[in-house]
mmCIF file of C-alpha atoms in Angstrom:
data_model
loop_
_atom_site.group_PDB
_atom_site.id
_atom_site.type_symbol
_atom_site.label_atom_id
_atom_site.label_comp_id
_atom_site.label_asym_id
_atom_site.label_seq_id
_atom_site.Cartn_x
_atom_site.Cartn_y
_atom_site.Cartn_z
ATOM 1 C CA ASP A 1 26.016 -40.520 -16.568
ATOM 2 C CA PRO A 2 23.483 -41.474 -19.146
ATOM 3 C CA PRO A 3 23.086 -38.733 -21.788
ATOM 4 C CA LEU A 4 20.070 -36.271 -21.264
ATOM 5 C CA SER A 5 17.330 -36.794 -23.658
ATOM 6 C CA TYR A 6 15.622 -34.031 -25.326
ATOM 7 C CA GLY A 7 12.718 -34.426 -22.856
ATOM 8 C CA GLN A 8 15.047 -33.860 -19.756
ATOM 9 C CA LYS A 9 16.266 -30.733 -21.596
ATOM 10 C CA SER A 10 12.896 -29.390 -21.882
ATOM 11 C CA GLU A 11 11.779 -30.137 -18.639
ATOM 12 C CA ILE A 12 14.812 -28.450 -17.189
ATOM 13 C CA HIS A 13 14.085 -25.333 -19.429
ATOM 14 C CA ASN A 14 10.707 -25.453 -18.192
ATOM 15 C CA LYS A 15 11.463 -25.417 -14.586
ATOM 16 C CA LEU A 16 14.220 -22.655 -15.109
ATOM 17 C CA SER A 17 11.795 -20.620 -17.068
ATOM 18 C CA ASP A 18 8.950 -21.218 -14.452
ATOM 19 C CA ALA A 19 11.470 -20.026 -11.675
ATOM 20 C CA PHE A 20 12.247 -16.709 -13.961
ATOM 21 C CA ASP A 21 8.788 -16.002 -14.401
ATOM 22 C CA TYR A 22 8.091 -16.485 -10.489
ATOM 23 C CA GLY A 23 11.065 -14.226 -9.740
ATOM 24 C CA LYS A 24 9.725 -11.459 -12.284
ATOM 25 C CA LYS A 25 6.203 -11.647 -10.666
ATOM 26 C CA THR A 26 8.079 -11.457 -7.147
ATOM 27 C CA ASN A 27 9.926 -8.073 -8.455
ATOM 28 C CA GLU A 28 6.809 -6.681 -9.662
ATOM 29 C CA TYR A 29 5.110 -7.519 -6.660
ATOM 30 C CA ALA A 30 7.587 -6.146 -4.430
ATOM 31 C CA ALA A 31 7.773 -2.770 -6.632
ATOM 32 C CA SER A 32 3.822 -2.640 -6.397
ATOM 33 C CA ILE A 33 3.970 -2.583 -2.666
ATOM 34 C CA LEU A 34 6.758 -0.085 -2.404
ATOM 35 C CA ASN A 35 4.482 2.144 -4.790
ATOM 36 C CA HIS A 36 1.685 1.812 -2.009
ATOM 37 C CA ILE A 37 3.736 2.607 0.876
ATOM 38 C CA LYS A 38 5.155 5.766 -1.058
ATOM 39 C CA THR A 39 1.776 6.803 -2.118
ATOM 40 C CA ALA A 40 0.709 6.290 1.708
ATOM 41 C CA ILE A 41 3.487 8.187 3.084
ATOM 42 C CA ASN A 42 2.971 11.044 0.746
ATOM 43 C CA ASN A 43 -0.745 11.285 1.636
ATOM 44 C CA LEU A 44 -0.010 10.985 5.262
ATOM 45 C CA PRO A 45 0.293 14.930 5.764
ATOM 46 C CA LEU A 46 -3.148 15.459 4.109
ATOM 47 C CA MET A 47 -4.602 12.568 5.949
ATOM 48 C CA ILE A 48 -3.483 13.884 9.342
ATOM 49 C CA PHE A 49 -4.547 17.331 8.604
ATOM 50 C CA ARG A 50 -8.138 15.916 7.399
ATOM 51 C CA ILE A 51 -8.337 14.272 10.779
ATOM 52 C CA MET A 52 -7.546 17.635 12.677
ATOM 53 C CA LEU A 53 -10.119 19.463 10.543
ATOM 54 C CA GLU A 54 -12.752 16.822 11.384
ATOM 55 C CA LYS A 55 -11.932 17.146 15.157
ATOM 56 C CA GLN A 56 -12.278 20.761 14.831
ATOM 57 C CA LYS A 57 -15.631 20.587 13.019
ATOM 58 C CA MET A 58 -17.019 17.831 15.792
ATOM 59 C CA LYS A 59 -16.078 20.338 18.413
ATOM 60 C CA PHE A 60 -17.446 23.302 16.587
ATOM 61 C CA PHE A 61 -20.866 21.819 15.999
ATOM 62 C CA ALA A 62 -20.986 20.293 19.657
ATOM 63 C CA ALA A 63 -20.587 23.922 20.975
ATOM 64 C CA ILE A 64 -23.209 25.250 18.479
ATOM 65 C CA ASN A 65 -25.435 22.417 19.527
ATOM 66 C CA ASN A 66 -25.131 23.156 23.210
ATOM 67 C CA ASN A 67 -25.206 26.921 22.654
ATOM 68 C CA ASN A 68 -21.851 26.926 24.456
ATOM 69 C CA ILE A 69 -20.204 30.140 22.932
ATOM 70 C CA VAL A 70 -17.281 29.726 25.609
ATOM 71 C CA ALA A 71 -16.300 26.470 23.863
ATOM 72 C CA LEU A 72 -16.132 27.921 20.442
ATOM 73 C CA LEU A 73 -13.450 30.385 21.666
ATOM 74 C CA ALA A 74 -11.435 27.559 23.305
#
């Protein structure tokens, strides 16, 4: 095998360094995605509550607009 020149060593170092940076960025990206998922899961009960509340408000206002007192009691 021919001896490695300085340029070749430097090139190998750069490739490894790039690969390491890419791996680091991939880990950061994965951690960021997991945090978004955790936040969404933690907010899920609140989101469900808001949707249910909105549906009740819509029923309430529809009943009032139609002067339908019986619908308010349902």
